[in-house]
XYZ file of C-alpha atoms in Angstrom:
531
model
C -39.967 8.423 8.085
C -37.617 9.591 10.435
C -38.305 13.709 11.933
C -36.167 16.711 13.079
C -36.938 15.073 16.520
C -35.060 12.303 16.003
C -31.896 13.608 15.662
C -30.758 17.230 16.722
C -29.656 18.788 13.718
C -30.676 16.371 10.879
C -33.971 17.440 8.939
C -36.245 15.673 7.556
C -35.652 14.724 3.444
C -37.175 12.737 0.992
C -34.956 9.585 -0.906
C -37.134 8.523 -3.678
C -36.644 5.019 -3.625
C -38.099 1.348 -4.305
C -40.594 0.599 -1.330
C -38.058 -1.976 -0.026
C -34.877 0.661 -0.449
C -33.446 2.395 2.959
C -34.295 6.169 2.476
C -31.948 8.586 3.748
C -32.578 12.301 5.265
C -30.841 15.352 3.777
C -28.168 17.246 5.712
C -28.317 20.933 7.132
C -25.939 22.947 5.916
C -22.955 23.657 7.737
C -21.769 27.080 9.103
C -18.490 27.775 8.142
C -17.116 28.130 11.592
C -17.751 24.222 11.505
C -15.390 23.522 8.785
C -12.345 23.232 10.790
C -9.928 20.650 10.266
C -6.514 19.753 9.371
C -4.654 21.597 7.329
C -2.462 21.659 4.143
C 0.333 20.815 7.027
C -0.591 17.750 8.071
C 1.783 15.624 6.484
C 3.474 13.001 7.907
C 7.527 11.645 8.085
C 8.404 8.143 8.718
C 8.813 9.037 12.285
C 6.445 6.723 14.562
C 3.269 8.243 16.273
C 0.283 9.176 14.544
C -0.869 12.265 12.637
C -2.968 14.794 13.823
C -6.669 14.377 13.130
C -9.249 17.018 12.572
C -10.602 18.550 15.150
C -14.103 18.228 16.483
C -16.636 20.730 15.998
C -16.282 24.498 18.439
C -17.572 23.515 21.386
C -21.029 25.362 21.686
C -22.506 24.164 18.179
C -24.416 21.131 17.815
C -22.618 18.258 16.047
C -24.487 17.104 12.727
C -26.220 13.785 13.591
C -25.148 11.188 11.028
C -27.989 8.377 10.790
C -25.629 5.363 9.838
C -26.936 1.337 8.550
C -24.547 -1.700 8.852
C -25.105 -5.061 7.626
C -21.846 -6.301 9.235
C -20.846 -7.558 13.198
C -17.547 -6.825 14.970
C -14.993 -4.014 14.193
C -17.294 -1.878 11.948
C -19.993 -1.934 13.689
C -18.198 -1.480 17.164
C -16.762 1.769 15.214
C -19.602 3.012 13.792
C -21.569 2.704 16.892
C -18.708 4.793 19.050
C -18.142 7.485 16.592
C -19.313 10.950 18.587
C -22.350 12.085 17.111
C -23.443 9.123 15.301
C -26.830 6.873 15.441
C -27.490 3.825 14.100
C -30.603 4.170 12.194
C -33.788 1.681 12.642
C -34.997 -1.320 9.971
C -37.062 1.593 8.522
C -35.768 4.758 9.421
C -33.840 7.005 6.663
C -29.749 6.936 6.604
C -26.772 9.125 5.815
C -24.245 6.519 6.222
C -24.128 2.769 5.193
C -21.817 -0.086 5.213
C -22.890 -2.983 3.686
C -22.296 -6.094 1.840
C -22.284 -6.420 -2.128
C -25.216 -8.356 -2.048
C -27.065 -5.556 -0.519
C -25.220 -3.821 -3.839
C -27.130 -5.771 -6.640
C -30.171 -5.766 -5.104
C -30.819 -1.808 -3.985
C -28.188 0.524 -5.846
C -29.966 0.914 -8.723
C -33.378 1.904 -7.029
C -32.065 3.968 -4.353
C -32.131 8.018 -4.780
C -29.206 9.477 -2.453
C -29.287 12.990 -1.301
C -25.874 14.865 -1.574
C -24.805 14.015 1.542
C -25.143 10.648 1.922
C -22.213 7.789 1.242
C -21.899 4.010 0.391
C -18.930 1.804 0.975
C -18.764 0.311 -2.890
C -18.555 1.639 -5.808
C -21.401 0.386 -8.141
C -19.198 -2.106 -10.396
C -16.438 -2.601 -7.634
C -16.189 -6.170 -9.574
C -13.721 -5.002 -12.114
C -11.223 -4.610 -9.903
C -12.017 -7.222 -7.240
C -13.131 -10.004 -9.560
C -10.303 -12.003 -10.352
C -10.735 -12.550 -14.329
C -11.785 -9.086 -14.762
C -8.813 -8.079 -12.917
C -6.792 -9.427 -15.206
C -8.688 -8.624 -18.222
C -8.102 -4.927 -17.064
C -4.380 -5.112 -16.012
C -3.822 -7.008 -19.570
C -5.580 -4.115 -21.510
C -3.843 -1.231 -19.750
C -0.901 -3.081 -20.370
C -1.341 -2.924 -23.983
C -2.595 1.048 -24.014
C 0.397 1.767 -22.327
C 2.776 0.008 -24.708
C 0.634 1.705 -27.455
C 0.920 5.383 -25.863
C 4.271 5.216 -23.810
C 5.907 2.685 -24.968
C 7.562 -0.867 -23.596
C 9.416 0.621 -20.954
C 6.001 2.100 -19.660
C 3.976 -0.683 -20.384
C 7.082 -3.552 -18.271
C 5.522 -1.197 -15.582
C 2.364 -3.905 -15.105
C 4.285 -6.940 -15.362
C 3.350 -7.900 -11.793
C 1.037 -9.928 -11.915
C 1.212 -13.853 -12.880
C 0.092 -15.316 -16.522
C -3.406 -16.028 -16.022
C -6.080 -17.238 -18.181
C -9.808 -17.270 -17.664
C -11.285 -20.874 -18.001
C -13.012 -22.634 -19.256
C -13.271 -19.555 -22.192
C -9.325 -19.873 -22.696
C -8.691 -23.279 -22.125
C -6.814 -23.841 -25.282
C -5.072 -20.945 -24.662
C -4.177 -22.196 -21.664
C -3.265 -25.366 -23.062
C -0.511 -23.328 -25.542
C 1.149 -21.848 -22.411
C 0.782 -25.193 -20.532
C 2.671 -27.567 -22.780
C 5.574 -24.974 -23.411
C 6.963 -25.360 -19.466
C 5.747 -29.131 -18.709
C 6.457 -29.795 -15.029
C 4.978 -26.084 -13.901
C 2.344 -25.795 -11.057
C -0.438 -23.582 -11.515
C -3.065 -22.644 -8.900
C -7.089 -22.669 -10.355
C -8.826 -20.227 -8.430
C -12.847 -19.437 -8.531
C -12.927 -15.733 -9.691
C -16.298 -15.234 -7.347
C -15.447 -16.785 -3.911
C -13.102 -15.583 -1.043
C -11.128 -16.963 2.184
C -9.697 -20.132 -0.415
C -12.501 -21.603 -0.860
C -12.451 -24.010 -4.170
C -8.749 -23.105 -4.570
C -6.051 -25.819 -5.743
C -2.311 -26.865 -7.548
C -1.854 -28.932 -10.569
C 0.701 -30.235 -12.716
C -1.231 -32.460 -14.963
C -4.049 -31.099 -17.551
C -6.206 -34.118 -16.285
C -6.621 -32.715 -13.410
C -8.557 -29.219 -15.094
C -10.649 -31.827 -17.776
C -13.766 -30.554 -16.142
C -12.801 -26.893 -17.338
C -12.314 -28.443 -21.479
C -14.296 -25.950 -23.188
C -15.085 -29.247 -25.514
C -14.167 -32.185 -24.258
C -16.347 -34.312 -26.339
C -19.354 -33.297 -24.634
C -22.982 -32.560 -26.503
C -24.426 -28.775 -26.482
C -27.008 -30.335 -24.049
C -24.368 -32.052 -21.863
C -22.640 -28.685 -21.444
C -25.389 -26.737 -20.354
C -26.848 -29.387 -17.530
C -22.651 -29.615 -16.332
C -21.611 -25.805 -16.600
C -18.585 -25.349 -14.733
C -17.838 -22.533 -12.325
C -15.517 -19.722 -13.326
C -12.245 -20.340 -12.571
C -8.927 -18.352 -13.404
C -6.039 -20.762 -13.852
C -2.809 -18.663 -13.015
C 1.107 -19.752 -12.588
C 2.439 -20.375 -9.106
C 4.832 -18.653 -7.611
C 7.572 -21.151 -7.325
C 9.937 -19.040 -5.237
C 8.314 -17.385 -2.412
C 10.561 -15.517 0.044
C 10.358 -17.748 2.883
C 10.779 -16.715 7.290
C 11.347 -19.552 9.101
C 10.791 -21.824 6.198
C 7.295 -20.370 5.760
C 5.295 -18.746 3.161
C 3.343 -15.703 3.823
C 1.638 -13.024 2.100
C 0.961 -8.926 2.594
C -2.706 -7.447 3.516
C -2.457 -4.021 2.556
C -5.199 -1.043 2.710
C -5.956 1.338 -0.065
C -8.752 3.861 0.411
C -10.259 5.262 -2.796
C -13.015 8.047 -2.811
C -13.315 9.117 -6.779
C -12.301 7.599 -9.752
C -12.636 10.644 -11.794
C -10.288 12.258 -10.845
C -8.520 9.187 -9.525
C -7.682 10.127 -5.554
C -6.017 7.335 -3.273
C -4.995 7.149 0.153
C -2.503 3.992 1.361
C -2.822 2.929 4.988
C 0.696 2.500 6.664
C 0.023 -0.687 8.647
C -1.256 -3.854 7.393
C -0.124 -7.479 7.834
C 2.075 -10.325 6.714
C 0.049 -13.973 6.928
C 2.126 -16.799 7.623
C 1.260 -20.637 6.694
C 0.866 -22.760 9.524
C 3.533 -25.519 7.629
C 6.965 -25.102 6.095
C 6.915 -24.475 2.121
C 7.687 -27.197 -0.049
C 6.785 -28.381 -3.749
C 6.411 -31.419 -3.037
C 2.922 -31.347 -1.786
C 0.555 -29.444 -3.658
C -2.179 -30.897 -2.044
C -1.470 -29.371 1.203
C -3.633 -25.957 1.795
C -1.486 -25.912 4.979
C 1.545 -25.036 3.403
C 0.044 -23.362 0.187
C -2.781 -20.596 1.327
C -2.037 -18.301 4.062
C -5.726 -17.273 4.296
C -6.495 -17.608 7.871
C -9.975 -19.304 7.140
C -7.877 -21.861 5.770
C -5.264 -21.806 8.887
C -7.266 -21.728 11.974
C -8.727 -24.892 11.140
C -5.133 -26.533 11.033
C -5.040 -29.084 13.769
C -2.417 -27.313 16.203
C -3.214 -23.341 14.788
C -2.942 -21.460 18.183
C -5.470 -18.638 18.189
C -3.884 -16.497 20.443
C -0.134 -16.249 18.867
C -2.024 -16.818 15.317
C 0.262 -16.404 12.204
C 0.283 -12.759 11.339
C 3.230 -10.424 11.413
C 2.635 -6.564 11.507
C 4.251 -5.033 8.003
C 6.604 -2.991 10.334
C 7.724 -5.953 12.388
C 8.326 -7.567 8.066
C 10.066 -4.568 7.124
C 12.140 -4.029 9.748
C 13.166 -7.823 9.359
C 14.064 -7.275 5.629
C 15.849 -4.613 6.389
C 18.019 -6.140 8.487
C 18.986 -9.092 6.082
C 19.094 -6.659 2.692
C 19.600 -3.304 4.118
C 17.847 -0.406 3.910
C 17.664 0.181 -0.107
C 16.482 -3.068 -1.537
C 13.931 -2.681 1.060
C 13.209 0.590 -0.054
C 13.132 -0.396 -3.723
C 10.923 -3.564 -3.093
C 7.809 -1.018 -1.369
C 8.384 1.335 -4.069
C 7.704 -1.395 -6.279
C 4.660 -2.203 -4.408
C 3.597 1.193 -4.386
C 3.513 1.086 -7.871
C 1.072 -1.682 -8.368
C -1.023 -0.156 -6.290
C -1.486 2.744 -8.747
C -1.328 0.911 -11.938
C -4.027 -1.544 -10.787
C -6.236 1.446 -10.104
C -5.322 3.309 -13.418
C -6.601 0.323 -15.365
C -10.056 0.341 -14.070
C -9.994 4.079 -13.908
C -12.342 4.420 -16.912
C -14.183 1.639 -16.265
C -15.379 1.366 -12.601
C -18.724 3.739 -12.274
C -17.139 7.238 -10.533
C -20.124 7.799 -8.214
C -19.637 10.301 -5.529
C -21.459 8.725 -3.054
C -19.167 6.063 -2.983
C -15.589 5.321 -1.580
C -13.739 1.766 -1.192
C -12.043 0.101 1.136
C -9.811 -2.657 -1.085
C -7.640 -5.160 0.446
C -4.434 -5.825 -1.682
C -2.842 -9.328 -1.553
C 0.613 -9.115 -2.412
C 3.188 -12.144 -2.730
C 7.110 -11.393 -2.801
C 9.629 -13.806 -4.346
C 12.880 -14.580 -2.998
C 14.506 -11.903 -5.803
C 12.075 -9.190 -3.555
C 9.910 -9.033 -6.509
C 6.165 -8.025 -5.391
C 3.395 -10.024 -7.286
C -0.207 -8.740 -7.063
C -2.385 -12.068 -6.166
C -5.775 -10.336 -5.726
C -7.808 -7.453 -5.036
C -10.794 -7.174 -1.978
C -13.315 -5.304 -2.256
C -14.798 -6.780 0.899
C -11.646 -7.540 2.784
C -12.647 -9.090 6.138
C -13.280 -6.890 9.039
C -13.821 -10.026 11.504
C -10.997 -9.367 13.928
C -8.956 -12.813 14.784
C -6.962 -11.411 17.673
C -6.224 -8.273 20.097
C -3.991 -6.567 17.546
C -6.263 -7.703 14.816
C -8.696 -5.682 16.551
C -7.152 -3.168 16.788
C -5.187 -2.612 13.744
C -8.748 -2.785 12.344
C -10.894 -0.774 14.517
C -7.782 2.120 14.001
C -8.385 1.437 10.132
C -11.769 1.948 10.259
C -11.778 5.119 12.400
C -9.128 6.490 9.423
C -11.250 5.879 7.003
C -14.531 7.560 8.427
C -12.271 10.594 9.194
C -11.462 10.546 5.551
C -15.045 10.185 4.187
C -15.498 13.057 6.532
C -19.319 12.689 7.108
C -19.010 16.074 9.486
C -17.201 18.153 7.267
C -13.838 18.595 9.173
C -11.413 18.407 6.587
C -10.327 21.297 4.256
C -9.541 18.778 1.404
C -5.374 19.859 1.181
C -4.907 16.895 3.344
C -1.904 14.944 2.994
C -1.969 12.163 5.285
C -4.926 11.536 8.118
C -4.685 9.278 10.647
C -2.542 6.300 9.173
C -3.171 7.377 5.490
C -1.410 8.675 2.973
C -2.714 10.393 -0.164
C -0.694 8.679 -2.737
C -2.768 9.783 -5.780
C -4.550 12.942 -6.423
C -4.992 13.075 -9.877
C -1.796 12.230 -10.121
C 1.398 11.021 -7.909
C 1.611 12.231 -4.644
C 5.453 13.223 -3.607
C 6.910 12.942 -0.188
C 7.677 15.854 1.153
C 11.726 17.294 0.056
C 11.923 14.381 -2.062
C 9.908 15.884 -5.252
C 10.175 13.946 -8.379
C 12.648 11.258 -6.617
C 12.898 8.403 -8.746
C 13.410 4.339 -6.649
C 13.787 1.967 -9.590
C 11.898 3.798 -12.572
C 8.787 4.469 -9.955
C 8.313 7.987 -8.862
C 8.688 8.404 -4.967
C 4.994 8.623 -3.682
C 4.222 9.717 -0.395
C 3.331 6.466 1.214
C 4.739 4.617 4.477
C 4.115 1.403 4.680
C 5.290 -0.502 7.419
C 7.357 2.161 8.491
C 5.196 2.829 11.859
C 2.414 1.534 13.550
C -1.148 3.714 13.316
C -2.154 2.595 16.511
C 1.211 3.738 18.619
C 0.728 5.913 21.686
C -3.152 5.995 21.033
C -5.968 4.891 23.635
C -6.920 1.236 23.014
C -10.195 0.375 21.160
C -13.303 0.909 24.000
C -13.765 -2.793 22.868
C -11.230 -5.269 24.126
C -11.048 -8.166 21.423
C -10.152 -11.037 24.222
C -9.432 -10.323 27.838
C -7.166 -8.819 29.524
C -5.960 -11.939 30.172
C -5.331 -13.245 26.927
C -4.617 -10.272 25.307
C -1.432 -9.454 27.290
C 0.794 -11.330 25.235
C -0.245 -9.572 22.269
C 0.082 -5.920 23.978
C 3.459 -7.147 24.891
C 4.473 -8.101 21.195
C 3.190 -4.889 19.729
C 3.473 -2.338 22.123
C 6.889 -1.128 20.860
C 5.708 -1.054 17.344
C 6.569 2.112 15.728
C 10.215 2.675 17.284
C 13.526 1.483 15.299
C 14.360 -1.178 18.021
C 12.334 -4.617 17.523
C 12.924 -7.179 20.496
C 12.204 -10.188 19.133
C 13.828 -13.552 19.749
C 15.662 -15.259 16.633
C 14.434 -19.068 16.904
C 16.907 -21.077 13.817
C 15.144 -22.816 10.924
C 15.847 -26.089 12.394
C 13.738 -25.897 15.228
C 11.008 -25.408 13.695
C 8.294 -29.289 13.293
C 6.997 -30.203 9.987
C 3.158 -29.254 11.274
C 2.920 -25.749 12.777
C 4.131 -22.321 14.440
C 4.012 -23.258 18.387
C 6.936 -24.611 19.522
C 6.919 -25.509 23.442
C 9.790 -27.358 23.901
C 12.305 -26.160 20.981
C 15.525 -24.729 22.398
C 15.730 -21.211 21.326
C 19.204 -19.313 19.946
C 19.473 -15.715 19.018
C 20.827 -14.596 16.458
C 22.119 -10.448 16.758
C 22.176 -8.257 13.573
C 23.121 -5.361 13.975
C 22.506 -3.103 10.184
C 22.609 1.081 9.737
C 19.403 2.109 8.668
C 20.045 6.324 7.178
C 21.839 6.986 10.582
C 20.371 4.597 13.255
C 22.120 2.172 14.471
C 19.051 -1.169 14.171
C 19.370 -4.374 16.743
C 17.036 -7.164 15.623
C 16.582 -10.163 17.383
C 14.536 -12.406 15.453
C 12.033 -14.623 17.087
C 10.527 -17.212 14.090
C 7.754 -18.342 16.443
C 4.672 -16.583 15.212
């Protein structure tokens, strides 16, 4: 049991908990001359640099002392342990603050008594969005209530996500849809594991016999042989392909209540590249199939330092030069929109606790027709930093997102952006400001930004350097422009590129100059395909 001793301003409280629960103290009140903050006016434009953020408390007062608990290494913890006015609670001392794992979840949520104050980093039944069969399950049902209430139009809204089907429970179903399009690859995924693990292609229904709901098998056969959950779900035949490679978006989205639905998108993220050129004729190759980077640091000549990651703005920017501005435009809108509709259809489901906020990590595919496919949702998207402006894009993320769970009390809740977010939902859409009820493609205009700056421009780097100075200088160098119009990169052609991987010593290089008008700048892009 933690006292007023400990920690300045914090008081002792009582959590009524299991005897192996954390127990967390309550908070003093707060004068109102500590409730300062941004304002109503904190909005942001698409012009680089990052928003203000709320001001610390008048100098003079003690700062509350927030007691935080983290079950995770690296970025969070880094963040958590920097944050002005913040302690990282002992084994058994009581906490304000945690971050921790879903297992930590199952075991402890439903015997732990949280004061007022205190906040969690999961929502209680996170799993209906982040679960791959429920996902779909959801999505599929919304679907249907919104053909029912609003009609098809409405209801086309959610067609972005592949036919899936949950097996082995709809196997023959499965089977229907299988035999109608012989020749089709489909990817079998496990609905409860991350980072690719257990994924694969197939062609041939010999290949899935294990998931034959009954394949001839006796009741007692079945139940010593139970197959894992998998979701069997049609591949994306067409990827939109740089340099001859596949990739994939990482994008942030911040929700702290269900009911009413409020949602904040972060502006950067990341594109992941695979480590081999895309073709269909080797579906056996995780190389050239799964851009997680679990999967492509182990490839054989995966360089750690150059990785294969893209910054969104350094993506968009590049789209924008080879479609122009308004496809562009049109394709985030479009993204934009599944980021709503995928929250909408667990709205009523997921447990609206107010101690709780999420961090999800969106996987999004795009086709060569600049169609955006959801792939998956993370509820635990990972943290673990794999270079300098890994780090740092995630470190900046983090710091965001504590500003928004505003633990101190700094903001005034009119907030329209903070940091690199952008409240797109607030119990309903969120408009950019002087474009009210501006329609891209059917989808209203939210206020989101993605890719359109970098978070992390003009700040002071993270007080914990990723890699050396050393190492880390070619990264600083690649990113350190990020945010303004004009991207210097080098164009490398297609045909330069080896069958096996991104680094290219001794390729001879060409440049190729595009020159596009974005609104009224004038944009020079030249493209470097060397990751």
């Amino acid at each position: 049991m933690a006292t007023a001793a400990a920690c300045g301003a914090c008081a002792m409280a009582g959590r009524r908990a299991a005897a192996a629960a954390p127990r967390a103290p309550k908070k003093p009140k707060q004068r109102p001359a500590e409730r300062g903050g941004a304002g109503p006016g904190s909005t942001g434009g698409s012009a680089p640099g990052a928003a203000p953020l709320p001001p610390p408390p008048p100098s003079g007062r003690p700062r509350p002392c927030v007691r935080f608990k983290c079950g995770l290494t690296g970025p969070v913890l880094d963040v958590l342990s920097s944050r002005p006015g913040w302690q990282q609670a002992k084994d058994e001392e009581e906490w304000d603050f945690l971050w921790c794992d879903v297992s930590w979840l199952r075991e402890n949520f439903d015997h732990t008594y949280m004061e007022e104050h205190v906040r969690i980093c999961h929502f209680r039944n996170h799993y209906e969005l982040s679960r791959k069969n429920y996902l779909v399950k959801n999505l599929k049902r919304f679907r249907k209530q919104l053909e029912r209430e609003a009609g098809k139009l409405e209801a086309a809204k959610c067609d972005f996500f592949p036919k899936t089907f949950e097996m082995p429970s709809e196997y023959h179903l499965f089977v229907e849809e299988f035999r109608k399009k012989p020749g089709t690859t489909w990817i079998m995924k496990p609905v409860g594991r991350s980072q690719g693990k257990g994924i694969f292609l197939f062609r041939k229904l010999k290949d899935i016999v294990d998931w034959k709901k009954d394949g001839g098998r006796t009741e007692e056969q079945k139940d010593e042989t139970q197959v894992e959950t998998y979701v069997a779900q049609q591949y994306i035949e067409n990827p939109y392909l740089i340099g001859g490679r596949k990739f994939d978006l990482r994008v942030y989205v911040l929700v702290t209540s269900y009911i009413p639905l409020k949602a904040w998108l972060y502006r950067d993220g990341f594109a992941r590249f695979s480590n081999t050129r895309f073709t269909l004729n080797s579906i056996d190759d995780h190389y050239v199939h799964l851009t997680n980077v679990a999967v492509q640091k182990t490839a054989r000549d995966y360089d750690p330092e150059k990785g294969c990651k893209w910054m969104i703005q350094q993506l968009r920017q590049y789209l924008t030069a080879k479609h122009g501005a308004g496809s562009v435009e049109v394709l985030f809108a479009d993204m934009d929109n599944i980021f709503i509709k995928s929250l909408q259809s667990v709205q009523k489901v997921i447990i609206s606790d107010k101690h709780c906020f999420e961090l999800y990590g969106y996987d999004i595919l795009i086709d060569r027709n600049l169609k955006p496919w959801l792939l998956e949702v993370n509820a635990s998207p990972s943290l673990i930093a794999s270079s300098q402006e890994d780090y740092e894009l995630k470190c900046h993320l983090l710091k965001d997102t504590l500003h928004i769970v505003d633990m101190e009390g700094r903001l005034t809740g009119k907030e329209k952006r903070v940091g690199g977010f952008d409240l797109i939902w607030n119990d309903g859409p969120v408009s950019r400001e002087g474009n009210l009820g501006t329609l891209v493609n059917g989808n209203f205009m939210a206020n989101t930004h993605l890719g359109t700056y970098s978070p992390s421009a003009g700040r002071v780097p993270c007080s914990h350097p990723f890699l050396t100075k050393r190492r880390a200088r070619a990264f600083h160098l690649r990113t350190r422009e990020q945010g303004v119009w004009t991207l210097g990169l080098r164009v490398q052609k297609e045909q330069t590129f080896s069958k096996s991987g991104c680094k290219q010593p001794d390729c001879r290089s060409t440049v190729e100059n595009k020159h596009i008008n974005v609104g009224e700048t004038t944009l020079f892009i030249a493209l470097l395909f060397k990751f």
